[in-house]
mmCIF file of C-alpha atoms and ligand atoms in Angstrom:
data_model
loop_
_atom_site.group_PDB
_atom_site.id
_atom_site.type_symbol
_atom_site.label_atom_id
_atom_site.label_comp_id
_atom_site.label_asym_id
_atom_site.label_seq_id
_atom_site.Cartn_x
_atom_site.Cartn_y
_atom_site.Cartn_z
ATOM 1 C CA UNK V 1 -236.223 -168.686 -46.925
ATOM 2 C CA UNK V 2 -235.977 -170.674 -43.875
ATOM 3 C CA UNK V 3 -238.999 -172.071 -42.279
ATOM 4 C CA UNK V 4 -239.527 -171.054 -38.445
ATOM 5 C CA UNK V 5 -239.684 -173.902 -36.366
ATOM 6 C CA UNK V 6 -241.623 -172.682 -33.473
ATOM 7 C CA UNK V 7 -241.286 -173.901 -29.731
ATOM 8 C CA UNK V 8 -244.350 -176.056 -30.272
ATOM 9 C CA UNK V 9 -242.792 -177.812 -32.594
ATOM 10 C CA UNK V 10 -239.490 -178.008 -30.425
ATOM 11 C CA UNK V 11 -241.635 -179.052 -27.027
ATOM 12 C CA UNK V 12 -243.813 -181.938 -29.820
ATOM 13 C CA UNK V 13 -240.552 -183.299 -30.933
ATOM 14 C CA UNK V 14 -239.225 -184.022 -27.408
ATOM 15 C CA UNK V 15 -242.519 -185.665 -26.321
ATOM 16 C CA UNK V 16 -242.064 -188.080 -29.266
ATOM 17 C CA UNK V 17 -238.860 -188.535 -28.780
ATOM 18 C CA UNK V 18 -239.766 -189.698 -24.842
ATOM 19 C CA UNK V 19 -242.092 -191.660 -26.113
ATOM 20 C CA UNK V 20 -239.664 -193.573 -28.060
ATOM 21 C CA UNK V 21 -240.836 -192.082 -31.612
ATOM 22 C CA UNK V 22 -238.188 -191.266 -34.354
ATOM 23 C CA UNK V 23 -237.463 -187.392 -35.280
ATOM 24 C CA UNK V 24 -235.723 -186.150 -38.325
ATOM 25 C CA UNK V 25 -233.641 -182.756 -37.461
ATOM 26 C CA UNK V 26 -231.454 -180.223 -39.327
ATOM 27 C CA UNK V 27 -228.062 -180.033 -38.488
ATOM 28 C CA UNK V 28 -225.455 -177.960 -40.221
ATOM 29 C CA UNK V 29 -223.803 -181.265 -41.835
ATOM 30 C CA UNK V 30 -227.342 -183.375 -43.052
ATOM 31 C CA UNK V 31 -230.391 -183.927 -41.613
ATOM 32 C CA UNK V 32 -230.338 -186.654 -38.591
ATOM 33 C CA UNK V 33 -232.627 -189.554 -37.809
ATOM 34 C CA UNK V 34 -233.445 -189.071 -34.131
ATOM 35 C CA UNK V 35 -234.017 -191.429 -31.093
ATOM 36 C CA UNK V 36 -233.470 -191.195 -27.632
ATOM 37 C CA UNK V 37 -230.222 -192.822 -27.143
ATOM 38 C CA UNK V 38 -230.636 -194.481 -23.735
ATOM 39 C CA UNK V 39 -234.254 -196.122 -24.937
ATOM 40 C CA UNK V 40 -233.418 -199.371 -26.750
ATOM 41 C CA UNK V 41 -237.150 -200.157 -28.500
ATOM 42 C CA UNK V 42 -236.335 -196.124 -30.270
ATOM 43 C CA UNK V 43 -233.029 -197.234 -30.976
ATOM 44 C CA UNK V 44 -234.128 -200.540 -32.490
ATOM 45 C CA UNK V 45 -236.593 -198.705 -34.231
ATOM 46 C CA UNK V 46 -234.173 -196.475 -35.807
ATOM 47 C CA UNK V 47 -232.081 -199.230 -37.435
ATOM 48 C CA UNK V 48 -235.117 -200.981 -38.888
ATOM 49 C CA UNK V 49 -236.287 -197.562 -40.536
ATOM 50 C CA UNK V 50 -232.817 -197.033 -42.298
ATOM 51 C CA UNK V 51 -232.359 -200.604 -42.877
ATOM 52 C CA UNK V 52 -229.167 -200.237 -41.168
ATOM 53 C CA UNK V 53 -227.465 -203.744 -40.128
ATOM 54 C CA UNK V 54 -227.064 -203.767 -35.867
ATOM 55 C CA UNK V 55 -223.310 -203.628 -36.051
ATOM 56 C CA UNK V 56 -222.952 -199.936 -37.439
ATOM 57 C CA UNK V 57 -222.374 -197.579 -34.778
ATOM 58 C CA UNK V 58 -224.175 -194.388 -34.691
ATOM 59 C CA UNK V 59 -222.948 -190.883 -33.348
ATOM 60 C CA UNK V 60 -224.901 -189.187 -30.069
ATOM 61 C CA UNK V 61 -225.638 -185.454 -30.189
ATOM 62 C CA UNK V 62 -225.725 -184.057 -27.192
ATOM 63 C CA UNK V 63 -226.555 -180.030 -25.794
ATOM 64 C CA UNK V 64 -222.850 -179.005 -24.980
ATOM 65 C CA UNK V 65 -219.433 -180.779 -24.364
ATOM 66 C CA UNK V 66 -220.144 -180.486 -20.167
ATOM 67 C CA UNK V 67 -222.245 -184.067 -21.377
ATOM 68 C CA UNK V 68 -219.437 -185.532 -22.753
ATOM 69 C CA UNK V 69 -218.982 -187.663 -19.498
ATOM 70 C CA UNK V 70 -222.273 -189.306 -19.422
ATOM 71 C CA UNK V 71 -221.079 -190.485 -22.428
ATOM 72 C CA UNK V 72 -217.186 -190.774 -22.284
ATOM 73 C CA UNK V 73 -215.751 -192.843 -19.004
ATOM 74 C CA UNK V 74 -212.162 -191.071 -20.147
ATOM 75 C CA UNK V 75 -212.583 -187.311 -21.517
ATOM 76 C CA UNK V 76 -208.680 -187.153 -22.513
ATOM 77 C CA UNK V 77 -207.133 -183.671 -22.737
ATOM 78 C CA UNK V 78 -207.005 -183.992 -26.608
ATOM 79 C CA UNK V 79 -210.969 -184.359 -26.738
ATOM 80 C CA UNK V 80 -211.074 -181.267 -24.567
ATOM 81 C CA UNK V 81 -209.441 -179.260 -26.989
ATOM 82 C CA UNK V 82 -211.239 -180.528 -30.030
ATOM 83 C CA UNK V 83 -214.630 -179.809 -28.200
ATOM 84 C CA UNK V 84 -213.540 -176.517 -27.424
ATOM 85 C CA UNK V 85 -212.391 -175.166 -30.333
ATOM 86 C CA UNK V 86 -214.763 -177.098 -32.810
ATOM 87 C CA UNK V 87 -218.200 -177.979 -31.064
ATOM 88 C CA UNK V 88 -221.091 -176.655 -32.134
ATOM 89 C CA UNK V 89 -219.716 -177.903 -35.204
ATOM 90 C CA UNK V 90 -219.061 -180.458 -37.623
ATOM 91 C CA UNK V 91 -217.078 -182.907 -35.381
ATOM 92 C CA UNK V 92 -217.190 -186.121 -34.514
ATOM 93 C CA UNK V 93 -215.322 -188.075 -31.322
ATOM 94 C CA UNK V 94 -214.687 -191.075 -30.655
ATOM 95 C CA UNK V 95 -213.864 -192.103 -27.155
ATOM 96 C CA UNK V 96 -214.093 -194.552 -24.850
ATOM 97 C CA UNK V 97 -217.933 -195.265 -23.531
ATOM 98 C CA UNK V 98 -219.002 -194.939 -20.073
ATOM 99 C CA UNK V 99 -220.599 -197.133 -18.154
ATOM 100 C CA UNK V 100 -224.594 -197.771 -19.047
ATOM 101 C CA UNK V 101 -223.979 -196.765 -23.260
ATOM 102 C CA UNK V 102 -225.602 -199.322 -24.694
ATOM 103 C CA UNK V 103 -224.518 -202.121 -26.903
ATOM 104 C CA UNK V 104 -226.751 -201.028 -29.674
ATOM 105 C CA UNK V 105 -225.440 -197.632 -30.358
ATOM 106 C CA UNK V 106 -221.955 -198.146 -29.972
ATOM 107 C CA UNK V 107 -222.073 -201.970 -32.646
ATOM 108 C CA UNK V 108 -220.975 -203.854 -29.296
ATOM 109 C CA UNK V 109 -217.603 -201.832 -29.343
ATOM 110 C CA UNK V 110 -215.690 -200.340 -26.096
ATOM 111 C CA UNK V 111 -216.000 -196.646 -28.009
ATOM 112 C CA UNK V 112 -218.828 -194.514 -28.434
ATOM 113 C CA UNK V 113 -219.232 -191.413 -31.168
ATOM 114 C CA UNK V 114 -220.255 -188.164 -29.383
ATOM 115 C CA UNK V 115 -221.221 -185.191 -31.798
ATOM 116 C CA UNK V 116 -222.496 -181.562 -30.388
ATOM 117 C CA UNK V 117 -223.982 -180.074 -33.855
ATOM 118 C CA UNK V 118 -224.156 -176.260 -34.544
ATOM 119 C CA UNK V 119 -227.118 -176.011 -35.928
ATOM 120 C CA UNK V 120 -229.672 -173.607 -33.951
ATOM 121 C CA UNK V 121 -232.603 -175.996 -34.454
ATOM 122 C CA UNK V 122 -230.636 -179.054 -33.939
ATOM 123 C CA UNK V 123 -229.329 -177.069 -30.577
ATOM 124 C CA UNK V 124 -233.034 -176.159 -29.200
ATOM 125 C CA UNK V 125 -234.244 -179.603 -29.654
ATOM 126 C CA UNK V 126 -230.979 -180.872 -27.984
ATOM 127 C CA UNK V 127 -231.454 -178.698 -24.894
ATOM 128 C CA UNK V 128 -235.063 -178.760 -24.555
ATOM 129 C CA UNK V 129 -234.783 -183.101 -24.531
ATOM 130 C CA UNK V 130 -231.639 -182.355 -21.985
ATOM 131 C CA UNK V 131 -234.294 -180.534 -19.497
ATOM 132 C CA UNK V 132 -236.585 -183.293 -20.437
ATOM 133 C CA UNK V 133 -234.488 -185.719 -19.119
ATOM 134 C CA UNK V 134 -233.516 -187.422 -22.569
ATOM 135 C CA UNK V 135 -229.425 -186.866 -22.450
ATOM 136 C CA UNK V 136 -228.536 -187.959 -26.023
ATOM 137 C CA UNK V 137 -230.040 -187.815 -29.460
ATOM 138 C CA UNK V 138 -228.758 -190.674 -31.687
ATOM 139 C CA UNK V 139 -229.131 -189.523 -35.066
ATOM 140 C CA UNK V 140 -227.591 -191.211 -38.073
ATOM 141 C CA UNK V 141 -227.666 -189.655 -41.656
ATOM 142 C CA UNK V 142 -231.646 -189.661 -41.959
ATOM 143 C CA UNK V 143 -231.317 -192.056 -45.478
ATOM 144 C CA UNK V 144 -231.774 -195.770 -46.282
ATOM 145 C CA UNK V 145 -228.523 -197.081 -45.780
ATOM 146 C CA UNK V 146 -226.033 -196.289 -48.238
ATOM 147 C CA UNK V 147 -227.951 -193.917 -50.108
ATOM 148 C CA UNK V 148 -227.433 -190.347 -50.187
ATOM 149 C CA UNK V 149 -228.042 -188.246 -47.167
ATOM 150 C CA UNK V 150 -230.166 -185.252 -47.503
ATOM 151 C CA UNK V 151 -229.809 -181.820 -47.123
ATOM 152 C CA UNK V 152 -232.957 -180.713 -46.709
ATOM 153 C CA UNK V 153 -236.428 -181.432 -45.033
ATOM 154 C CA UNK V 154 -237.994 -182.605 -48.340
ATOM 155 C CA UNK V 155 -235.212 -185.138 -49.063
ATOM 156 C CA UNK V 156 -235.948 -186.589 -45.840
ATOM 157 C CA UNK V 157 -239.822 -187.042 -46.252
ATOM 158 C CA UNK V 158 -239.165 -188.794 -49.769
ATOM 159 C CA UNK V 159 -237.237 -191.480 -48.370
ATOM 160 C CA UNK V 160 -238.433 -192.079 -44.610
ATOM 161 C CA UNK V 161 -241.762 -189.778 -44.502
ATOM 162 C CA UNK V 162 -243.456 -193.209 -42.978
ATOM 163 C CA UNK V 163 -240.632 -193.568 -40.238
ATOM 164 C CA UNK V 164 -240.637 -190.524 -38.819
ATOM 165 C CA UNK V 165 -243.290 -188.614 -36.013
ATOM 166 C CA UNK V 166 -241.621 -185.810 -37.469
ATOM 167 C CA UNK V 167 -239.533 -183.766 -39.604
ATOM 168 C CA UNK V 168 -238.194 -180.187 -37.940
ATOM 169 C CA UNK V 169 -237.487 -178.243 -41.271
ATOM 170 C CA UNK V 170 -234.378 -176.130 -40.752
ATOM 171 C CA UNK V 171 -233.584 -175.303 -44.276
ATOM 172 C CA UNK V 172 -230.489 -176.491 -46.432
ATOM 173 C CA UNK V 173 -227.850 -177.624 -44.389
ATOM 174 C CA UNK V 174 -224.849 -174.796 -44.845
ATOM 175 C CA UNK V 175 -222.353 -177.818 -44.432
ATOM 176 C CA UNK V 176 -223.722 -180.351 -46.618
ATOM 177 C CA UNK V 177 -221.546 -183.193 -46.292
ATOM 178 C CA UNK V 178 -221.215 -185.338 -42.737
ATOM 179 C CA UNK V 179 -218.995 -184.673 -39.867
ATOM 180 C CA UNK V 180 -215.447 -185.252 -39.541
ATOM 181 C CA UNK V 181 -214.885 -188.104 -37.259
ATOM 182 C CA UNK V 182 -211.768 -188.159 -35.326
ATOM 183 C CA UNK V 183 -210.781 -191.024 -33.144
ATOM 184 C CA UNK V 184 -209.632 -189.770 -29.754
ATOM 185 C CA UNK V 185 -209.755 -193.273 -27.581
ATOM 186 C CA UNK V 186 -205.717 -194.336 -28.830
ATOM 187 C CA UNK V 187 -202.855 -193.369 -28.290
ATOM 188 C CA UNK V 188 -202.910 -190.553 -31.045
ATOM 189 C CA UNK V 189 -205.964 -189.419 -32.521
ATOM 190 C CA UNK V 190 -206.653 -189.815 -35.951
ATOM 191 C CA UNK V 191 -209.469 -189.137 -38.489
ATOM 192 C CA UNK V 192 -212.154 -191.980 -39.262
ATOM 193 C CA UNK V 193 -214.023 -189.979 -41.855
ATOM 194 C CA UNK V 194 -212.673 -186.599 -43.430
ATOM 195 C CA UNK V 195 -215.354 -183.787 -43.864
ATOM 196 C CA UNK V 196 -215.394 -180.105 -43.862
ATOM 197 C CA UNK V 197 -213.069 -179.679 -40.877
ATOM 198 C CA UNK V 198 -209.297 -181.116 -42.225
ATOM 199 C CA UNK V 199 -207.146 -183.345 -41.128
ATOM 200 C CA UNK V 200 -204.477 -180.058 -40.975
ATOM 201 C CA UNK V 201 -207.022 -178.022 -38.512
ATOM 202 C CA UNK V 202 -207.537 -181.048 -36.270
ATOM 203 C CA UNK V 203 -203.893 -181.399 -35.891
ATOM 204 C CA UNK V 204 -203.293 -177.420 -35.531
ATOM 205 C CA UNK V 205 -205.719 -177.248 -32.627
ATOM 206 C CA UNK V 206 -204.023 -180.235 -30.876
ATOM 207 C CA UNK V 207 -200.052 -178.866 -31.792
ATOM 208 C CA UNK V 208 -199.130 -182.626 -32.584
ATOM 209 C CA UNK V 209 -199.215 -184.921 -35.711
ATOM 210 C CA UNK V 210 -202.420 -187.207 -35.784
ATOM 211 C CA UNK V 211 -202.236 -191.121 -36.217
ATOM 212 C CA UNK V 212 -202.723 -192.950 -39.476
ATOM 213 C CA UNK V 213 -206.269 -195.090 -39.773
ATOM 214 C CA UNK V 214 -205.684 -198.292 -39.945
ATOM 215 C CA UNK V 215 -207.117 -201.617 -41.339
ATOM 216 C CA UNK V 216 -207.973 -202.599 -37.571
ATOM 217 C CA UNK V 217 -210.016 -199.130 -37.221
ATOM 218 C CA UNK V 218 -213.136 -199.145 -35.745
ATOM 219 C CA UNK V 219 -216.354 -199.602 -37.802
ATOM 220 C CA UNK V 220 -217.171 -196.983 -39.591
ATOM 221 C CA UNK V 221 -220.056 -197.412 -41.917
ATOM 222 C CA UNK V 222 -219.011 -194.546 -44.358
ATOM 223 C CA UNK V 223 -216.110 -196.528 -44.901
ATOM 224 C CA UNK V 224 -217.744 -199.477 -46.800
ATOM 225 C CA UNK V 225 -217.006 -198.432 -50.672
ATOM 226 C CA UNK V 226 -220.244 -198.380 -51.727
ATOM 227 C CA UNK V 227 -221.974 -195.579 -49.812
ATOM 228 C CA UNK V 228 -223.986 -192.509 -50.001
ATOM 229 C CA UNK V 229 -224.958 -193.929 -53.599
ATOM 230 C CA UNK V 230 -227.039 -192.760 -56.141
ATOM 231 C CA UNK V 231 -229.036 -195.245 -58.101
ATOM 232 C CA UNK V 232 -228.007 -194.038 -61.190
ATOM 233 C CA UNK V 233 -223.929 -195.562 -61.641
ATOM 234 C CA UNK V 234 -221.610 -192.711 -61.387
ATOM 235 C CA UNK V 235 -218.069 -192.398 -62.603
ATOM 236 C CA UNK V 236 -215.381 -190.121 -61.392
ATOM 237 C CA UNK V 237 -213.548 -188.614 -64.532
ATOM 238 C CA UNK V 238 -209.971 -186.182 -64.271
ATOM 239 C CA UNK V 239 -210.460 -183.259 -66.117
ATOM 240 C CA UNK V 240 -208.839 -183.495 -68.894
ATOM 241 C CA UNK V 241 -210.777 -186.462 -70.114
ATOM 242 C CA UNK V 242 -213.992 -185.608 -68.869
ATOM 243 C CA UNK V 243 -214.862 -184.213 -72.688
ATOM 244 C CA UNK V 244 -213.739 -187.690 -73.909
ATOM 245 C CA UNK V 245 -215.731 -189.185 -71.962
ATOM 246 C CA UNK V 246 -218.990 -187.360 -72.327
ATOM 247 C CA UNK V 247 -218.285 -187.519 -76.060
ATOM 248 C CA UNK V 248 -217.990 -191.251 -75.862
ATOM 249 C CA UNK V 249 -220.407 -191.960 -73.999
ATOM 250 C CA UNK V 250 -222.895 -189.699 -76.058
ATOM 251 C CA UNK V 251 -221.954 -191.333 -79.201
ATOM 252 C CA UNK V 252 -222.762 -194.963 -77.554
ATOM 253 C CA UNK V 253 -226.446 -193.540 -77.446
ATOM 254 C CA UNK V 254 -226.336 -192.924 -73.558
ATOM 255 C CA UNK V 255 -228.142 -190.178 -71.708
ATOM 256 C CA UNK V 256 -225.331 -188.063 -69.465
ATOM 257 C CA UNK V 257 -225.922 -186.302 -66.504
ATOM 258 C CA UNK V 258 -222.418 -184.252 -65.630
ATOM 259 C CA UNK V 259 -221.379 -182.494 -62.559
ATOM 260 C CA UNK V 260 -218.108 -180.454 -63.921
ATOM 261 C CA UNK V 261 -216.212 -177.198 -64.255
ATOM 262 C CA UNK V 262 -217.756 -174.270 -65.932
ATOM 263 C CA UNK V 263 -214.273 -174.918 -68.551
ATOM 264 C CA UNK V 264 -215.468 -178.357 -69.119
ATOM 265 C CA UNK V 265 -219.472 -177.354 -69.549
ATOM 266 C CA UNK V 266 -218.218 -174.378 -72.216
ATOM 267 C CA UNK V 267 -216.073 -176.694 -73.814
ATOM 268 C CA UNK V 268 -218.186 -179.228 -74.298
ATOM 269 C CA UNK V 269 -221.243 -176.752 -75.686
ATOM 270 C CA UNK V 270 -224.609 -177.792 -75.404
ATOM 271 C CA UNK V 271 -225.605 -181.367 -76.822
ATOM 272 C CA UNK V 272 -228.978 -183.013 -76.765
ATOM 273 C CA UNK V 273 -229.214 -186.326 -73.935
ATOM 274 C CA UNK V 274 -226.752 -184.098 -71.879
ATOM 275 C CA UNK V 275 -227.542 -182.740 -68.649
ATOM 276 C CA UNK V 276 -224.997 -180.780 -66.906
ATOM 277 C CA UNK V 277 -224.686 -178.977 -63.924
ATOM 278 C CA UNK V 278 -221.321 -176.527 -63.278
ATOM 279 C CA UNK V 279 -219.825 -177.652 -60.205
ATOM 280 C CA UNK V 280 -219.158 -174.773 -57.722
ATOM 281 C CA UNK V 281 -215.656 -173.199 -57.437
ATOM 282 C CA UNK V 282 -215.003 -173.254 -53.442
ATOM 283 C CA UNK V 283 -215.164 -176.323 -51.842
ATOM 284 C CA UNK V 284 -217.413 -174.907 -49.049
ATOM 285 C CA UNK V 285 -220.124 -174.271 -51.937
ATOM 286 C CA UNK V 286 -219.411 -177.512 -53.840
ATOM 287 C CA UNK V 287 -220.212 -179.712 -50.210
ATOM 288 C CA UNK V 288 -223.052 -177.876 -49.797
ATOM 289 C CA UNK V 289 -224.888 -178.416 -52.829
ATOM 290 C CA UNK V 290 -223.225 -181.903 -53.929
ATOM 291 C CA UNK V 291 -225.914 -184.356 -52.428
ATOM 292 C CA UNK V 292 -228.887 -181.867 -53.927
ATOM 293 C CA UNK V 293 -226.877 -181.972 -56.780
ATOM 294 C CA UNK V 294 -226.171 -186.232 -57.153
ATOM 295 C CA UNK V 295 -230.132 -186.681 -55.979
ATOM 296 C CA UNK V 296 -230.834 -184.005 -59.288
ATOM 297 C CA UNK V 297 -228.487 -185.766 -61.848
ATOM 298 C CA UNK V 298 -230.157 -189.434 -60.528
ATOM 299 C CA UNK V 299 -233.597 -188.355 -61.567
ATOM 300 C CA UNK V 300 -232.452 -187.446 -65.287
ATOM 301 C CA UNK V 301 -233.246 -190.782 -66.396
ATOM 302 C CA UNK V 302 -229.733 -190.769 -67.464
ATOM 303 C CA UNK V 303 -227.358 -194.085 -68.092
ATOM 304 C CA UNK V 304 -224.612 -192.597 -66.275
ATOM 305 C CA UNK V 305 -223.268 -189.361 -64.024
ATOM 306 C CA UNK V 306 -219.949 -188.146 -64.906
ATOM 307 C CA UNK V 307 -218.286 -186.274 -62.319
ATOM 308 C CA UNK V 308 -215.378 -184.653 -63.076
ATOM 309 C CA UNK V 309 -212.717 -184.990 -60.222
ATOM 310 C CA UNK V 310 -212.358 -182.407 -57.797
ATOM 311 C CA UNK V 311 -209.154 -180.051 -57.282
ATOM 312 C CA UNK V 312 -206.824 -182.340 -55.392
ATOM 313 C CA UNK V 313 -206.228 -180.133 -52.058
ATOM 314 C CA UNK V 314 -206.870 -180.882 -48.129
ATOM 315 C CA UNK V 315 -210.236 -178.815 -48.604
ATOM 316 C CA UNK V 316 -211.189 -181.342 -50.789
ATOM 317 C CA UNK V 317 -210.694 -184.414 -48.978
ATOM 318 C CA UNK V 318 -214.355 -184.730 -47.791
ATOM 319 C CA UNK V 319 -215.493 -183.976 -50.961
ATOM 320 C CA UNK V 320 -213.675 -186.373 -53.001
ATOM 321 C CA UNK V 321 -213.900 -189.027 -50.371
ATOM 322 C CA UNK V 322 -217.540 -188.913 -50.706
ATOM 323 C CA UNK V 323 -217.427 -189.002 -54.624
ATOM 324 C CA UNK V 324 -215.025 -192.237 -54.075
ATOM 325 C CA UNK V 325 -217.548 -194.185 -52.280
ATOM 326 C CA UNK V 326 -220.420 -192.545 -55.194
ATOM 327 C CA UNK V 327 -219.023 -193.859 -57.651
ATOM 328 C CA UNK V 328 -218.178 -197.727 -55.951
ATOM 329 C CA UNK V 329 -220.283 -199.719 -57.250
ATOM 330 C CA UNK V 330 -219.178 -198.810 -61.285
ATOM 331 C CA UNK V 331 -217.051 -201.660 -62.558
ATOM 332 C CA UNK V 332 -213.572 -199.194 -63.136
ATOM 333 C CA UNK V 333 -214.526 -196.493 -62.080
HETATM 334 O O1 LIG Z 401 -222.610 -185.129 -39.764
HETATM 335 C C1 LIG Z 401 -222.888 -186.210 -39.235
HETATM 336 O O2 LIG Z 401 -222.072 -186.866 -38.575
HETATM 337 C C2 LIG Z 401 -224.341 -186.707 -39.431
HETATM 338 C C3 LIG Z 401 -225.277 -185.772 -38.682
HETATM 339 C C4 LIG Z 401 -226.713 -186.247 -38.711
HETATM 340 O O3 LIG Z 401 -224.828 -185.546 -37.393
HETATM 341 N N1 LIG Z 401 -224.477 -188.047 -38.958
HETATM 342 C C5 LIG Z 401 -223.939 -189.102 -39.603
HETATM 343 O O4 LIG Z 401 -224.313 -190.309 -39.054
HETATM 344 O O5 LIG Z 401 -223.250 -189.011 -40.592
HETATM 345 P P1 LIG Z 401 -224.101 -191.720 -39.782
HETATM 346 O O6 LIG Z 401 -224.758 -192.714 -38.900
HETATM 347 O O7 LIG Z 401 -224.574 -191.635 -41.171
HETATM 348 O O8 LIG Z 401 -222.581 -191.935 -39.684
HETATM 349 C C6 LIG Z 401 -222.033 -192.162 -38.408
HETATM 350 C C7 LIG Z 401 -220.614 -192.617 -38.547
HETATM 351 C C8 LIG Z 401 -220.563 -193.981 -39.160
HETATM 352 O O9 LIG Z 401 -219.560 -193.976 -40.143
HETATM 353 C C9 LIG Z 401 -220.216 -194.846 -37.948
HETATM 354 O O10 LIG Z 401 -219.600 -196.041 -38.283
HETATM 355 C C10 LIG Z 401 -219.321 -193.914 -37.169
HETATM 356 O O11 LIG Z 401 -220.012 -192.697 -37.261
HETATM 357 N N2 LIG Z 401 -219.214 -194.320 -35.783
HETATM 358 C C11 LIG Z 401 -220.168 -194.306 -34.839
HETATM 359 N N3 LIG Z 401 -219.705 -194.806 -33.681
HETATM 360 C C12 LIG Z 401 -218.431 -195.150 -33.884
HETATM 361 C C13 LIG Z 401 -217.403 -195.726 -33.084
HETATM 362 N N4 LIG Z 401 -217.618 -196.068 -31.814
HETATM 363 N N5 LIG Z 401 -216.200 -195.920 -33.647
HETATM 364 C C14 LIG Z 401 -215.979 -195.582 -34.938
HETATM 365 N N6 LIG Z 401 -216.900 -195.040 -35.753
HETATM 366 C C15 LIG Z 401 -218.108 -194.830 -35.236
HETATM 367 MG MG1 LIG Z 402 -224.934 -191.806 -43.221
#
């Protein structure tokens, strides 16, 4: 069941936030880590508590797309469209900043990451700060830096419970993995990160093909390739070795913690110093229980998590992206 987050709670979280306090919130991707985004000792503050380095931007949430000006100096017609169709949602833009952004949010670049989220907590505390005079809620992933980012309210108070003023406890997020970021400040857009909205429906909304990322792209810090980690060294297997693997692996005397297909699971049987989780059919379901999932399989005192690889499939880019940058820091895999 969802917990009720009452208007008290709403009106306490704004005062903190004015007073330049942090505030974790649900939003339907993961949970944020929130500042006021025009108050540079909160926004300092912010970085220190994720142990984020000063030159990764971070996205501002704002109430409704009418702010996007106070934030953009250009709000091209592309951008329009893209907060039309997709905001509340999961979707990111990138534009050029106006005037007065500071430094410190954007990672001293001429762009700025503007994000209106959908969920209705994230959406009361948004408009209640707007009438409070705070305009824009930075809020990166609310994690260490390049751990996982959580889902729910409890995954936030294991990692930053010290950080925070508070935690607003929306639930799971139905989402579960971050935002799509698209790049609107070029010539042609073009997606920075892939998430739950594709590459295909970005360029359906706008009628026109979307730009390639290249190596000069902005910073993005879900790009580095060792990211939303678990501590626990995971390995990305195809399908039709996973068994092999596990097997191996097994036989070597390791612990396994496995995130596969129900086939996989049943052929594999049950095996002692195996602990395996079926990974959901839909890739809706499978984003919105893979970090729960990874944070489960990394406290099974195992050697390794085996995952096996996702369907190949637009749907799936999010997913598998994420997974990618999981699974980084394993020598090979
Ligand atoms: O779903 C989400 O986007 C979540 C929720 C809380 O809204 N937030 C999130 O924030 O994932 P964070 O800080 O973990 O990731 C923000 C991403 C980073 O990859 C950052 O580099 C990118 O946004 N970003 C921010 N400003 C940018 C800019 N001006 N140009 C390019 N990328 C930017
Ligand atoms: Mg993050």
């Amino acid at each position: 069941m969802t917990p009720a987050v009452s208007d008290q709670d709403i009106a306490a979280a704004v005062v903190a936030l004015a007073d330049g306090q942090l505030v974790a919130f649900p939003t339907e991707t993961v949970y944020g880590l929130g500042a006021n985004a025009r108050n540079a000792a909160a926004v300092a503050r912010l970085y220190a508590a994720k142990g984020r380095p000063p030159d990764h931007p971070v996205i501002v949430h704002i109430a409704s797309a009418d702010d996007l000006p106070l934030w953009a100096r250009e709000v091209p017609d592309a951008a329009r469209a893209l907060a039309a169709h997709f905001w509340p949602g999961p979707l990111t833009l990138v534009l050029k900043r106006a005037s007065g952004v500071r430094d410190a949010i954007t990672g001293g670049q001429d762009t700025v990451a503007v994000r209106c989220p959908a969920h209705p907590v994230a959406l009361r505390l948004l408009r209640a700060a707007h009438a409070a005079g705070i305009d824009g809620i930075v809020a990166p992933s609310a994690n260490r830096f390049g751990r996982i980012s959580p889902t729910t309210a409890a995954h936030v108070r294991e990692e930053l419970a010290d950080a925070v003023a508070m935690v607003l406890d929306g639930g799971a997020c139905a989402v579960g993995i971050e935002s799509t970021i698209v790049d609107v400040s070029g010539e042609r857009p073009r997606v920075l990160r892939p998430g739950m909205i594709t590459a295909e429906e970005v360029a359906d909304c706008l009628g026109a093909g979307l730009g390639e990322a290249t190596a000069g792209a902005p910073r993005v810090s879900g790009a580095l390739a060792s990211h939303y980690a678990p501590l626990t060294p995971l390995e990305l297997v195809d399908a039709d070795q996973c068994v092999a693997r596990v097997h191996a692996l097994l036989d070597s005397g390791q612990r396994v913690a496995l995130l596969a297909s129900p086939a996989t699971l049943r052929a594999l049987g049950a095996a002692t110093d195996l602990i395996a989780m079926p990974a959901p059919a839909t890739p809706e379901a499978y984003a919105r229980s893979l970090y729960a999932n990874l944070r489960a399989l990394d406290g099974g005192a195992c050697a390794r998590i085996l995952v096996e690889t996702p369907p190949p499939g637009a749907a799936w880019r999010g997913i598998t992206d994420r997974l990618r940058r999981a699974s980084a820091a394993v020598p090979g895999g």
